[in-house]
Coordinates of C-alpha atoms and ligand atoms in Angstrom, one line a residue:
M1425 CA 84.7 92.9 122.1
T1426 CA 85.9 89.3 121.5
V1427 CA 87.7 88.0 118.5
E1428 CA 84.6 86.1 117.5
E1429 CA 82.4 89.3 117.8
L1430 CA 84.9 91.3 115.8
I1431 CA 84.9 88.7 112.9
V1432 CA 81.1 88.9 112.8
Y1433 CA 81.3 92.7 112.9
G1434 CA 83.9 92.7 110.1
K1435 CA 81.7 90.6 107.8
K1436 CA 79.3 93.5 107.6
Y1437 CA 82.0 95.5 105.8
T1438 CA 84.0 93.0 103.9
S1439 CA 84.6 89.4 103.1
S1440 CA 85.2 87.0 106.0
T1441 CA 88.8 86.4 104.6
H1442 CA 89.7 90.1 104.6
A1443 CA 88.1 90.6 108.0
K1444 CA 90.2 87.8 109.4
M1445 CA 93.3 89.1 107.7
L1446 CA 92.9 92.5 109.2
L1447 CA 92.2 91.3 112.6
A1448 CA 95.1 88.9 112.5
T1449 CA 97.4 91.7 111.5
F1450 CA 96.4 93.9 114.5
L1451 CA 96.6 91.0 116.9
E1452 CA 99.9 89.9 115.3
V1453 CA 98.8 86.3 114.8
N1454 CA 98.4 84.1 111.8
P1455 CA 94.8 84.3 110.4
L1456 CA 94.3 80.6 111.2
E1457 CA 95.3 81.1 114.8
L1458 CA 92.3 83.4 115.3
L1459 CA 90.1 80.3 115.5
T1460 CA 92.0 79.2 118.6
I1461 CA 91.4 82.5 120.4
L1462 CA 87.8 83.3 119.5
D1463 CA 86.9 84.2 123.2
K1464 CA 89.8 86.5 123.7
V1465 CA 88.8 90.1 124.5
V1466 CA 90.6 92.5 122.3
E1467 CA 92.1 95.8 123.6
E1468 CA 90.2 98.9 122.7
D1469 CA 92.9 100.6 120.7
K1470 CA 93.2 97.5 118.5
V1471 CA 89.4 97.4 118.1
N1472 CA 89.4 101.0 117.0
L1473 CA 92.2 100.4 114.4
Y1474 CA 90.3 97.4 113.1
K1475 CA 87.1 99.4 112.7
E1476 CA 88.9 102.2 110.9
S1477 CA 90.5 99.7 108.6
L1478 CA 87.2 98.1 107.8
Q1479 CA 85.8 101.5 107.0
A1480 CA 88.8 102.1 104.6
L1481 CA 88.2 98.7 102.9
S1482 CA 84.5 99.5 102.5
E1483 CA 85.6 102.7 100.7
N1484 CA 87.5 100.4 98.3
R1485 CA 91.0 101.0 99.5
P1486 CA 93.3 98.1 98.7
I1487 CA 93.8 95.8 101.7
Q1488 CA 97.6 95.9 101.2
Y1489 CA 97.6 99.6 101.9
V1490 CA 95.2 99.3 104.8
I1491 CA 97.3 96.6 106.4
G1492 CA 100.5 98.4 105.4
H1493 CA 102.5 95.5 104.3
V1494 CA 102.6 92.6 101.9
N1495 CA 104.4 89.2 101.7
F1496 CA 106.6 89.0 98.7
Y1497 CA 108.6 85.9 98.1
G1498 CA 108.3 85.0 101.7
L1499 CA 109.6 88.4 102.9
K1500 CA 107.5 91.1 104.6
F1501 CA 107.6 94.5 102.8
K1502 CA 106.0 97.7 104.0
V1503 CA 103.8 99.4 101.4
N1504 CA 101.9 102.6 101.2
E1505 CA 100.1 104.8 98.6
N1506 CA 103.5 106.0 97.3
V1507 CA 104.4 102.6 95.9
L1508 CA 102.8 100.1 93.6
I1509 CA 101.4 97.0 95.4
P1510 CA 103.7 94.1 94.5
R1511 CA 102.1 91.5 92.3
F1512 CA 102.6 87.8 92.1
E1513 CA 103.9 88.3 88.5
T1514 CA 106.9 90.2 89.9
E1515 CA 107.8 87.2 92.1
D1516 CA 108.1 85.3 88.9
L1517 CA 110.5 87.9 87.5
V1518 CA 112.6 87.7 90.6
E1519 CA 112.6 83.9 90.4
N1520 CA 113.9 84.0 86.8
I1521 CA 116.7 86.3 87.7
K1522 CA 117.6 84.0 90.7
N1523 CA 117.6 81.0 88.4
Y1524 CA 119.9 82.8 85.9
L1525 CA 122.4 83.8 88.6
E1526 CA 122.4 80.3 90.1
E1527 CA 122.8 78.6 86.7
K1528 CA 125.7 80.8 85.8
N1529 CA 127.1 80.4 89.3
I1530 CA 127.4 84.2 89.8
T1531 CA 127.4 84.6 93.6
S1532 CA 128.3 88.2 93.9
P1533 CA 126.5 90.0 91.1
K1534 CA 126.1 93.7 90.7
I1535 CA 122.4 94.4 90.3
L1536 CA 120.6 97.6 89.3
D1537 CA 116.9 97.8 90.0
L1538 CA 115.4 100.7 88.0
G1539 CA 112.1 102.2 89.4
C1540 CA 112.4 100.2 92.5
G1541 CA 109.2 101.3 94.3
S1542 CA 108.9 99.5 97.6
G1543 CA 112.2 97.7 96.7
V1544 CA 110.7 94.2 96.4
I1545 CA 112.8 93.1 93.4
G1546 CA 116.3 94.5 94.4
L1547 CA 115.9 93.6 98.1
T1548 CA 114.6 90.1 97.5
L1549 CA 117.6 89.5 95.3
K1550 CA 119.9 90.9 98.0
H1551 CA 118.3 88.5 100.5
F1552 CA 119.1 85.5 98.2
F1553 CA 122.5 86.7 97.2
P1554 CA 124.0 88.3 100.3
D1555 CA 127.3 89.0 98.5
S1556 CA 125.6 90.9 95.7
L1557 CA 125.9 94.7 95.3
V1558 CA 122.4 96.0 94.8
T1559 CA 121.5 99.5 93.7
L1560 CA 117.9 100.6 93.9
V1561 CA 116.8 103.6 91.9
D1562 CA 113.6 105.6 91.9
I1563 CA 112.5 109.1 90.9
S1564 CA 110.2 109.3 93.8
E1565 CA 111.6 110.3 97.1
E1566 CA 108.6 108.9 98.9
A1567 CA 109.1 105.5 97.2
L1568 CA 112.8 105.5 98.2
E1569 CA 111.8 106.1 101.8
V1570 CA 109.7 103.0 101.7
A1571 CA 112.4 101.0 100.0
E1572 CA 115.0 102.1 102.6
A1573 CA 112.7 101.3 105.4
N1574 CA 112.2 97.8 104.0
A1575 CA 116.0 97.3 103.7
K1576 CA 116.4 98.3 107.3
T1577 CA 113.7 96.0 108.7
L1578 CA 114.9 93.1 106.6
G1579 CA 118.5 93.8 107.6
L1580 CA 119.7 94.2 104.0
D1581 CA 122.5 96.4 102.9
A1582 CA 121.9 98.2 99.6
N1583 CA 122.5 101.5 97.8
F1584 CA 119.6 103.9 97.1
L1585 CA 119.6 106.6 94.5
K1586 CA 117.1 109.2 93.5
S1587 CA 117.3 109.3 89.7
D1588 CA 115.1 109.6 86.7
W1589 CA 116.1 106.2 85.2
F1590 CA 119.9 106.4 84.4
S1591 CA 120.2 110.2 84.7
N1592 CA 121.9 110.2 88.1
V1593 CA 123.3 106.6 88.0
P1594 CA 127.1 106.8 88.1
V1595 CA 128.7 104.9 85.2
D1596 CA 129.4 101.3 86.3
K1597 CA 129.0 97.8 84.9
Y1598 CA 126.2 95.5 86.1
D1599 CA 125.5 91.8 85.7
V1600 CA 121.8 92.3 86.0
I1601 CA 119.6 95.3 85.2
V1602 CA 116.1 94.8 86.2
S1603 CA 113.0 97.0 85.9
N1604 CA 109.3 96.8 86.4
P1605 CA 108.6 100.2 84.9
P1606 CA 105.2 101.8 84.4
Y1607 CA 103.8 100.0 81.4
I1608 CA 100.1 100.5 81.3
M1609 CA 99.0 102.1 78.0
T1610 CA 97.3 105.5 78.3
D1611 CA 94.0 104.2 77.1
E1612 CA 94.1 100.8 78.7
E1613 CA 91.3 99.8 80.9
I1614 CA 92.5 98.8 84.3
E1615 CA 90.7 97.8 87.5
E1616 CA 89.1 100.8 89.3
I1617 CA 90.7 99.8 92.6
V1618 CA 94.2 100.1 90.9
K1619 CA 93.4 103.3 89.0
N1620 CA 91.9 105.0 92.1
N1621 CA 94.6 104.1 94.6
E1622 CA 98.0 103.2 93.2
P1623 CA 100.4 105.8 92.0
H1624 CA 99.9 106.7 88.4
L1625 CA 103.6 107.5 88.2
A1626 CA 104.3 103.8 88.7
L1627 CA 101.5 102.6 86.3
Y1628 CA 101.3 104.6 83.1
G1629 CA 103.9 104.2 80.3
G1630 CA 102.5 106.4 77.5
I1631 CA 100.4 105.6 74.5
D1632 CA 101.9 102.2 73.7
G1633 CA 103.1 101.6 77.2
L1634 CA 106.8 101.5 76.1
D1635 CA 108.0 105.0 76.9
C1636 CA 110.1 104.0 79.9
Y1637 CA 111.7 101.0 78.1
R1638 CA 112.7 103.4 75.4
I1639 CA 114.4 105.7 77.9
I1640 CA 116.1 102.8 79.7
L1641 CA 117.3 101.1 76.5
K1642 CA 118.7 104.3 75.1
D1643 CA 121.4 104.3 77.8
I1644 CA 121.6 100.7 78.9
N1645 CA 124.7 99.7 77.0
T1646 CA 126.9 101.9 79.1
Y1647 CA 125.9 100.1 82.2
L1648 CA 126.2 96.4 81.2
K1649 CA 129.1 94.0 81.7
D1650 CA 130.2 91.8 78.8
D1651 CA 127.9 89.1 80.1
Y1652 CA 124.6 90.3 81.4
L1653 CA 120.9 89.8 81.9
I1654 CA 118.3 92.5 81.4
A1655 CA 115.0 91.6 83.0
F1656 CA 111.8 93.6 82.3
E1657 CA 108.3 93.1 83.6
I1658 CA 106.1 94.0 80.6
G1659 CA 102.4 94.6 79.7
Y1660 CA 100.8 91.5 78.3
L1661 CA 100.3 93.1 74.9
E1662 CA 103.8 94.6 74.6
G1663 CA 106.1 91.6 74.1
S1664 CA 106.6 91.8 70.3
A1665 CA 106.9 95.6 70.1
L1666 CA 109.4 95.6 72.9
K1667 CA 111.3 92.8 71.3
E1668 CA 111.7 94.9 68.2
L1669 CA 112.8 97.8 70.2
V1670 CA 115.4 95.7 72.0
N1671 CA 116.6 94.3 68.7
S1672 CA 117.1 97.7 67.2
T1673 CA 118.9 99.1 70.3
I1674 CA 121.0 96.1 71.1
P1675 CA 121.7 94.3 67.8
N1676 CA 122.0 90.5 67.8
S1677 CA 120.7 90.2 71.3
K1678 CA 119.0 87.1 72.6
V1679 CA 115.5 88.1 73.6
I1680 CA 113.2 85.7 75.6
I1681 CA 109.6 86.5 76.4
K1682 CA 108.0 84.6 79.2
K1683 CA 104.4 84.3 80.3
D1684 CA 102.9 84.7 83.8
L1685 CA 100.7 82.2 85.6
S1686 CA 97.6 83.5 83.6
N1687 CA 99.5 82.5 80.4
K1688 CA 100.0 86.2 79.4
D1689 CA 103.3 87.6 78.2
R1690 CA 104.7 89.2 81.3
M1691 CA 108.5 89.2 81.2
L1692 CA 111.1 90.0 78.7
F1693 CA 114.7 89.0 79.2
V1694 CA 117.8 90.0 77.2
E1695 CA 120.7 87.7 77.8
K1696 CA 124.3 87.9 76.6
N1697 CA 126.9 85.3 77.5
I1698 CA 130.3 85.3 75.9
D1699 CA 131.5 81.7 76.1
Ligands
LIG1436 N1 101.0 94.9 86.9 C1 100.4 96.2 87.2 C2 99.0 96.2 86.8 O1 98.5 95.5 86.0 C3 101.1 97.3 86.5 C4 102.6 97.4 86.9 C5 103.4 98.4 86.0 O2 102.9 99.2 85.3 N2 104.6 98.2 86.2 O3 98.2 97.0 87.4

């Protein structure tokens, strides 16, 4: 079958955009380039992969898992069912940390990424700050395998540690501790495609969504340098409750809540700078 025939075939299963994205992935071209090779005859094994993937999409599997990778902050990351699919909001979190480090002129920070999943946060920071020391932690061995594979393909050197939050993290002092922990509230309505496909271990954070922040905050003081940044991704309803929690565990801290592109509270930063 030709590229053109395969696009037409794909539209029976999914949107034209997704069909082109899939086909482009298997042909290792950019989706726009497909239009320049409409008459190209595609090898049978690629046709078969394409058809299987269309089937998976029609069964409501997320396209990111079907394709097997995502673009995050311009870098290509492998993903599978053992890790959360990175969101645009998380790019924002990384950007804020990047800005903080640049403003403070910290070129070789020590960074701890708690609950790293596919590794997008820690590894993207390592990419931008090659002299940083980045440690990525997850309780899931399967997630760590994905993160390590990503470090390898991106040519990034980082430490990986299997740990339930701080439990196995050796005592050390970090400039930045970042986490996008599970924060969905137990009874919160979320999209079916998320609920049915993404790891619940990475999504659900207890009745008020704050369980993991409580655990992290309990031990965090031991792991912070005198000057530090704590960066959390948060549920959009959780900002003020988490701010209170931070204020009670780290007295006199400067807490900043920031919104995502949909104007919802999405990030909480705790900053301390001794001038
Ligand atoms: N942002 C994700 C969602 O809305 C949840 C991520 C998380 O719990 N850390 O599905």
